[in-house]
PDB file of C-alpha atoms in Angstrom:
ATOM      1  CA  MET A 504      37.050  18.361 -33.795  1.00 40.00           C
ATOM      2  CA  ASP A 505      34.838  20.966 -35.450  1.00 44.00           C
ATOM      3  CA  PHE A 506      34.884  20.837 -39.244  1.00 43.00           C
ATOM      4  CA  GLY A 507      32.849  23.912 -40.092  1.00 46.00           C
ATOM      5  CA  LYS A 508      32.300  25.397 -43.545  1.00 47.00           C
ATOM      6  CA  LYS A 509      35.620  27.128 -43.201  1.00 50.00           C
ATOM      7  CA  HIS A 510      37.495  23.815 -43.311  1.00 51.00           C
ATOM      8  CA  MET A 511      35.485  21.732 -45.766  1.00 52.00           C
ATOM      9  CA  GLY A 512      34.330  22.432 -49.291  1.00 52.00           C
ATOM     10  CA  ALA A 513      31.383  21.184 -51.225  1.00 53.00           C
ATOM     11  CA  LEU A 514      31.354  17.920 -53.151  1.00 49.00           C
ATOM     12  CA  GLY A 515      33.862  18.113 -55.989  1.00 50.00           C
ATOM     13  CA  SER A 516      35.868  20.977 -54.518  1.00 53.00           C
ATOM     14  CA  GLY A 517      38.842  18.806 -53.627  1.00 51.00           C
ATOM     15  CA  ARG A 518      41.840  18.159 -55.846  1.00 50.00           C
ATOM     16  CA  TRP A 519      40.991  14.467 -56.152  1.00 48.00           C
ATOM     17  CA  LEU A 520      38.222  15.171 -58.673  1.00 44.00           C
ATOM     18  CA  ARG A 521      40.226  17.544 -60.848  1.00 45.00           C
ATOM     19  CA  ASP A 522      42.343  16.672 -63.851  1.00 47.00           C
ATOM     20  CA  ASP A 523      45.587  18.381 -62.807  1.00 48.00           C
ATOM     21  CA  ARG A 524      47.662  16.652 -65.446  1.00 63.00           C
ATOM     22  CA  HIS A 525      49.638  19.273 -67.324  1.00 72.00           C
ATOM     23  CA  ARG A 526      48.614  19.601 -70.951  1.00 82.00           C
ATOM     24  CA  ARG A 527      51.508  19.535 -73.361  1.00 83.00           C
ATOM     25  CA  VAL A 528      52.108  21.889 -76.273  1.00 82.00           C
ATOM     26  CA  HIS A 529      51.918  19.129 -78.874  1.00 83.00           C
ATOM     27  CA  GLU A 530      48.486  17.962 -77.611  1.00 86.00           C
ATOM     28  CA  VAL A 531      46.567  21.069 -78.706  1.00 88.00           C
ATOM     29  CA  GLU A 532      45.910  22.860 -81.988  1.00 88.00           C
ATOM     30  CA  GLN A 533      48.411  25.599 -82.900  1.00 91.00           C
ATOM     31  CA  LEU A 534      48.253  28.749 -85.011  1.00 92.00           C
ATOM     32  CA  ASP A 535      51.672  29.857 -86.327  1.00 93.00           C
ATOM     33  CA  VAL A 536      52.013  33.433 -87.599  1.00 93.00           C
ATOM     34  CA  ARG A 537      55.324  32.596 -89.332  1.00 93.00           C
ATOM     35  CA  GLN A 538      53.678  29.827 -91.360  1.00 93.00           C
ATOM     36  CA  MET A 539      50.772  32.131 -92.214  1.00 92.00           C
ATOM     37  CA  CYS A 540      53.278  34.710 -93.498  1.00 91.00           C
ATOM     38  CA  ARG A 541      55.168  32.097 -95.561  1.00 92.00           C
ATOM     39  CA  ASP A 542      51.877  30.907 -97.083  1.00 91.00           C
ATOM     40  CA  GLY A 543      51.000  34.487 -98.096  1.00 90.00           C
ATOM     41  CA  TRP A 544      47.961  34.784 -95.822  1.00 90.00           C
ATOM     42  CA  LEU A 545      48.913  38.051 -94.132  1.00 89.00           C
ATOM     43  CA  VAL A 546      47.907  40.330 -96.998  1.00 89.00           C
ATOM     44  CA  PRO A 547      45.163  42.708 -95.771  1.00 90.00           C
ATOM     45  CA  GLY A 548      41.780  41.771 -97.196  1.00 89.00           C
ATOM     46  CA  THR A 549      42.607  38.060 -97.511  1.00 88.00           C
ATOM     47  CA  LEU A 550      39.891  35.605 -96.503  1.00 86.00           C
ATOM     48  CA  VAL A 551      40.924  31.993 -95.852  1.00 87.00           C
ATOM     49  CA  ARG A 552      38.407  29.214 -95.192  1.00 85.00           C
ATOM     50  CA  ILE A 553      39.498  25.851 -93.828  1.00 83.00           C
ATOM     51  CA  ALA A 554      37.113  22.928 -93.318  1.00 80.00           C
ATOM     52  CA  SER A 555      37.859  21.204 -90.021  1.00 67.00           C
ATOM     53  CA  GLY A 556      35.355  18.888 -88.397  1.00 66.00           C
ATOM     54  CA  ARG A 557      31.705  19.916 -88.534  1.00 71.00           C
ATOM     55  CA  LEU A 558      32.367  23.634 -88.951  1.00 72.00           C
ATOM     56  CA  SER A 559      34.641  25.472 -91.303  1.00 82.00           C
ATOM     57  CA  ARG A 560      37.004  28.010 -89.817  1.00 85.00           C
ATOM     58  CA  GLU A 561      37.449  31.393 -91.451  1.00 88.00           C
ATOM     59  CA  TYR A 562      40.420  33.737 -91.120  1.00 89.00           C
ATOM     60  CA  ARG A 563      39.808  37.349 -92.182  1.00 91.00           C
ATOM     61  CA  ILE A 564      43.120  39.215 -92.412  1.00 89.00           C
ATOM     62  CA  GLU A 565      43.467  42.922 -91.702  1.00 90.00           C
ATOM     63  CA  ARG A 566      46.671  44.925 -91.294  1.00 86.00           C
ATOM     64  CA  GLU A 567      46.581  45.038 -87.498  1.00 92.00           C
ATOM     65  CA  SER A 568      44.491  41.951 -86.679  1.00 91.00           C
ATOM     66  CA  ILE A 569      43.174  38.566 -87.722  1.00 92.00           C
ATOM     67  CA  ILE A 570      39.534  37.736 -87.114  1.00 90.00           C
ATOM     68  CA  VAL A 571      38.990  34.020 -86.584  1.00 90.00           C
ATOM     69  CA  SER A 572      35.419  32.762 -86.818  1.00 88.00           C
ATOM     70  CA  GLU A 573      34.121  29.238 -86.408  1.00 85.00           C
ATOM     71  CA  GLY A 574      30.345  29.023 -86.481  1.00 79.00           C
ATOM     72  CA  GLN A 575      29.051  31.546 -83.953  1.00 83.00           C
ATOM     73  CA  ASP A 576      32.419  31.908 -82.189  1.00 86.00           C
ATOM     74  CA  ILE A 577      34.412  34.962 -83.294  1.00 89.00           C
ATOM     75  CA  GLN A 578      37.783  36.001 -81.867  1.00 91.00           C
ATOM     76  CA  GLU A 579      39.939  38.939 -82.905  1.00 93.00           C
ATOM     77  CA  ILE A 580      43.689  38.484 -82.539  1.00 93.00           C
ATOM     78  CA  ALA A 581      45.891  41.569 -82.775  1.00 93.00           C
ATOM     79  CA  LEU A 582      49.032  41.560 -84.924  1.00 93.00           C
ATOM     80  CA  ARG A 583      52.225  43.431 -84.108  1.00 93.00           C
ATOM     81  CA  TRP A 584      54.662  44.175 -86.915  1.00 93.00           C
ATOM     82  CA  GLY A 585      58.312  44.591 -85.939  1.00 92.00           C
ATOM     83  CA  SER A 586      61.029  45.838 -88.243  1.00 92.00           C
ATOM     84  CA  CYS A 587      63.924  43.544 -89.183  1.00 90.00           C
ATOM     85  CA  ARG A 588      67.586  44.572 -89.133  1.00 91.00           C
ATOM     86  CA  LEU A 589      68.069  44.217 -92.864  1.00 91.00           C
ATOM     87  CA  GLY A 590      64.702  45.657 -93.871  1.00 90.00           C
ATOM     88  CA  GLY A 591      61.195  44.273 -94.058  1.00 90.00           C
ATOM     89  CA  GLU A 592      58.771  43.482 -91.268  1.00 91.00           C
ATOM     90  CA  ARG A 593      58.137  40.465 -89.068  1.00 93.00           C
ATOM     91  CA  PRO A 594      54.633  39.725 -87.723  1.00 94.00           C
ATOM     92  CA  ALA A 595      53.760  38.434 -84.280  1.00 95.00           C
ATOM     93  CA  PHE A 596      50.475  37.730 -82.534  1.00 95.00           C
ATOM     94  CA  VAL A 597      49.535  39.707 -79.438  1.00 95.00           C
ATOM     95  CA  CYS A 598      47.947  37.296 -76.969  1.00 94.00           C
ATOM     96  CA  PRO A 599      44.331  38.365 -76.324  1.00 91.00           C
ATOM     97  CA  TYR A 600      44.748  37.725 -72.562  1.00 92.00           C
ATOM     98  CA  CYS A 601      48.195  39.151 -71.827  1.00 91.00           C
ATOM     99  CA  PRO A 602      50.441  41.728 -73.554  1.00 87.00           C
ATOM    100  CA  HIS A 603      53.008  39.188 -74.847  1.00 91.00           C
ATOM    101  CA  ALA A 604      53.912  39.141 -78.533  1.00 94.00           C
ATOM    102  CA  VAL A 605      54.227  35.500 -79.638  1.00 95.00           C
ATOM    103  CA  TYR A 606      54.631  33.531 -82.855  1.00 95.00           C
ATOM    104  CA  LEU A 607      52.373  30.655 -81.779  1.00 94.00           C
ATOM    105  CA  LEU A 608      48.887  30.652 -80.327  1.00 94.00           C
ATOM    106  CA  TYR A 609      47.222  27.559 -78.890  1.00 93.00           C
ATOM    107  CA  ARG A 610      43.533  26.664 -78.867  1.00 90.00           C
ATOM    108  CA  ARG A 611      42.228  25.892 -75.380  1.00 87.00           C
ATOM    109  CA  GLN A 612      38.519  25.644 -74.607  1.00 85.00           C
ATOM    110  CA  GLY A 613      37.616  27.147 -77.983  1.00 84.00           C
ATOM    111  CA  LEU A 614      39.818  30.254 -77.646  1.00 89.00           C
ATOM    112  CA  TRP A 615      43.278  31.136 -78.972  1.00 92.00           C
ATOM    113  CA  CYS A 616      45.900  32.264 -76.449  1.00 93.00           C
ATOM    114  CA  CYS A 617      49.632  32.074 -75.768  1.00 93.00           C
ATOM    115  CA  ARG A 618      51.313  29.084 -74.120  1.00 92.00           C
ATOM    116  CA  ARG A 619      51.422  30.730 -70.694  1.00 91.00           C
ATOM    117  CA  CYS A 620      47.744  31.716 -70.699  1.00 91.00           C
ATOM    118  CA  ALA A 621      46.772  28.257 -71.986  1.00 90.00           C
ATOM    119  CA  ARG A 622      48.845  26.732 -69.139  1.00 89.00           C
ATOM    120  CA  LEU A 623      50.688  24.411 -71.493  1.00 90.00           C
ATOM    121  CA  ARG A 624      54.044  22.797 -70.833  1.00 88.00           C
ATOM    122  CA  TYR A 625      56.832  21.605 -73.081  1.00 84.00           C
ATOM    123  CA  GLU A 626      57.681  17.921 -72.793  1.00 81.00           C
ATOM    124  CA  SER A 627      61.115  18.766 -71.365  1.00 80.00           C
ATOM    125  CA  GLN A 628      59.567  20.800 -68.528  1.00 81.00           C
ATOM    126  CA  LEU A 629      57.909  17.662 -67.185  1.00 80.00           C
ATOM    127  CA  MET A 630      61.067  15.518 -67.287  1.00 81.00           C
ATOM    128  CA  PRO A 631      63.063  14.870 -64.130  1.00 85.00           C
ATOM    129  CA  PRO A 632      66.164  17.120 -64.004  1.00 83.00           C
ATOM    130  CA  LEU A 633      68.578  14.206 -64.546  1.00 84.00           C
ATOM    131  CA  LEU A 634      66.822  13.071 -67.745  1.00 86.00           C
ATOM    132  CA  ARG A 635      66.638  16.671 -68.958  1.00 86.00           C
ATOM    133  CA  ASP A 636      70.420  17.028 -68.534  1.00 87.00           C
ATOM    134  CA  ILE A 637      71.033  13.715 -70.345  1.00 88.00           C
ATOM    135  CA  GLU A 638      68.838  14.862 -73.239  1.00 88.00           C
ATOM    136  CA  ARG A 639      70.679  18.195 -73.379  1.00 89.00           C
ATOM    137  CA  ALA A 640      74.086  16.494 -73.484  1.00 90.00           C
ATOM    138  CA  ASN A 641      72.918  14.119 -76.235  1.00 90.00           C
ATOM    139  CA  ARG A 642      71.468  17.023 -78.240  1.00 91.00           C
ATOM    140  CA  LEU A 643      74.825  18.855 -78.067  1.00 92.00           C
ATOM    141  CA  ARG A 644      76.659  15.682 -79.113  1.00 92.00           C
ATOM    142  CA  ARG A 645      74.322  15.243 -82.106  1.00 92.00           C
ATOM    143  CA  ARG A 646      75.413  18.660 -83.352  1.00 92.00           C
ATOM    144  CA  LEU A 647      78.872  17.137 -83.770  1.00 92.00           C
ATOM    145  CA  ASP A 648      77.759  13.728 -85.037  1.00 91.00           C
ATOM    146  CA  PRO A 649      74.151  12.558 -85.591  1.00 89.00           C
ATOM    147  CA  TYR A 650      75.011   9.090 -84.219  1.00 89.00           C
ATOM    148  CA  SER A 651      76.855  10.199 -81.072  1.00 85.00           C
ATOM    149  CA  CYS A 652      75.563   9.563 -77.549  1.00 82.00           C
ATOM    150  CA  LEU A 653      76.810   9.824 -73.966  1.00 81.00           C
ATOM    151  CA  MET A 654      78.773   6.594 -73.742  1.00 78.00           C
ATOM    152  CA  LEU A 655      80.833   7.141 -76.902  1.00 84.00           C
ATOM    153  CA  PRO A 656      84.055   9.173 -77.185  1.00 89.00           C
ATOM    154  CA  LEU A 657      83.648  12.763 -78.351  1.00 90.00           C
ATOM    155  CA  PRO A 658      83.426  13.012 -82.141  1.00 89.00           C
ATOM    156  CA  GLU A 659      85.981  14.944 -84.138  1.00 91.00           C
ATOM    157  CA  ARG A 660      85.197  18.369 -85.538  1.00 93.00           C
ATOM    158  CA  PRO A 661      82.748  18.055 -88.454  1.00 92.00           C
ATOM    159  CA  ALA A 662      83.750  19.473 -91.813  1.00 92.00           C
ATOM    160  CA  GLY A 663      82.594  23.060 -92.188  1.00 93.00           C
ATOM    161  CA  MET A 664      82.329  23.787 -88.449  1.00 93.00           C
ATOM    162  CA  HIS A 665      84.496  26.609 -87.103  1.00 95.00           C
ATOM    163  CA  GLY A 666      87.152  25.569 -84.616  1.00 94.00           C
ATOM    164  CA  HIS A 667      85.902  27.939 -81.899  1.00 96.00           C
ATOM    165  CA  THR A 668      82.348  26.583 -82.291  1.00 95.00           C
ATOM    166  CA  TYR A 669      83.662  23.038 -81.908  1.00 95.00           C
ATOM    167  CA  GLN A 670      85.664  23.990 -78.802  1.00 96.00           C
ATOM    168  CA  ARG A 671      82.632  25.732 -77.257  1.00 96.00           C
ATOM    169  CA  LEU A 672      80.445  22.642 -77.831  1.00 94.00           C
ATOM    170  CA  VAL A 673      83.115  20.280 -76.466  1.00 94.00           C
ATOM    171  CA  THR A 674      83.493  22.450 -73.343  1.00 95.00           C
ATOM    172  CA  GLN A 675      79.719  22.449 -72.777  1.00 94.00           C
ATOM    173  CA  ILE A 676      79.456  18.680 -73.336  1.00 92.00           C
ATOM    174  CA  MET A 677      82.346  17.901 -70.972  1.00 92.00           C
ATOM    175  CA  ALA A 678      80.934  20.151 -68.228  1.00 92.00           C
ATOM    176  CA  LEU A 679      77.475  18.574 -68.564  1.00 90.00           C
ATOM    177  CA  GLU A 680      78.883  15.051 -68.525  1.00 90.00           C
ATOM    178  CA  ARG A 681      81.007  15.778 -65.425  1.00 90.00           C
ATOM    179  CA  GLU A 682      77.889  17.111 -63.712  1.00 89.00           C
ATOM    180  CA  LEU A 683      75.860  14.072 -64.794  1.00 87.00           C
ATOM    181  CA  LYS A 684      78.553  11.678 -63.574  1.00 87.00           C
ATOM    182  CA  SER A 685      78.601  13.281 -60.118  1.00 86.00           C
ATOM    183  CA  GLU A 686      74.762  13.282 -59.974  1.00 84.00           C
ATOM    184  CA  VAL A 687      74.577   9.595 -60.866  1.00 83.00           C
ATOM    185  CA  GLN A 688      77.286   8.744 -58.308  1.00 83.00           C
ATOM    186  CA  ALA A 689      75.448  10.724 -55.612  1.00 84.00           C
ATOM    187  CA  GLN A 690      72.179   8.941 -56.404  1.00 81.00           C
ATOM    188  CA  GLY A 691      73.951   5.568 -56.333  1.00 80.00           C
ATOM    189  CA  GLU A 692      75.494   6.335 -52.923  1.00 81.00           C
ATOM    190  CA  ALA A 693      72.127   7.511 -51.598  1.00 80.00           C
ATOM    191  CA  ALA A 694      70.477   4.301 -52.837  1.00 79.00           C
ATOM    192  CA  ARG A 695      73.156   2.128 -51.185  1.00 79.00           C
ATOM    193  CA  GLY A 696      72.686   4.011 -47.901  1.00 72.00           C
ATOM    194  CA  PHE A 697      69.107   2.730 -47.501  1.00 59.00           C
TER     195      PHE A 697
END
């Protein structure tokens, strides 16, 4: 068989040398525009210095952008101000690499970008579908009672919760649990078949 250049790559070009493990959102540094607004940073002309590691990071705030500098590295991040229904304005970052307006930017390879451009995943995206559904059902149950889980009977309506909200949650929980029960039974039958 002829394995010409067309079929083989150079040393290190194969997947076996790459780190293809998905990075998770919580593993990287985040910049939250909502927190910056709560802390009063987003006033034009504000200069914030934060010491982190060897270099200090500096945030220079302008009306339409934030200039982040760390040593020789400088990055300008655009801000988009949207109006709120009851008055006022809400800020959002504009990702430097795509047109998406986002509240969080993540630092990857020394640059700030949105979750999609940074190729980050949420923990739940990497779970098997069955575990994701179990976690979703438990999360809905905890809205009714913080100590509830799948194997327990459904809790009664908490004080202060509207009746229609309770019924909606119960309907969602029961549908999810029926689906989970049939999935587990199907997996058990498939395992017995081998």
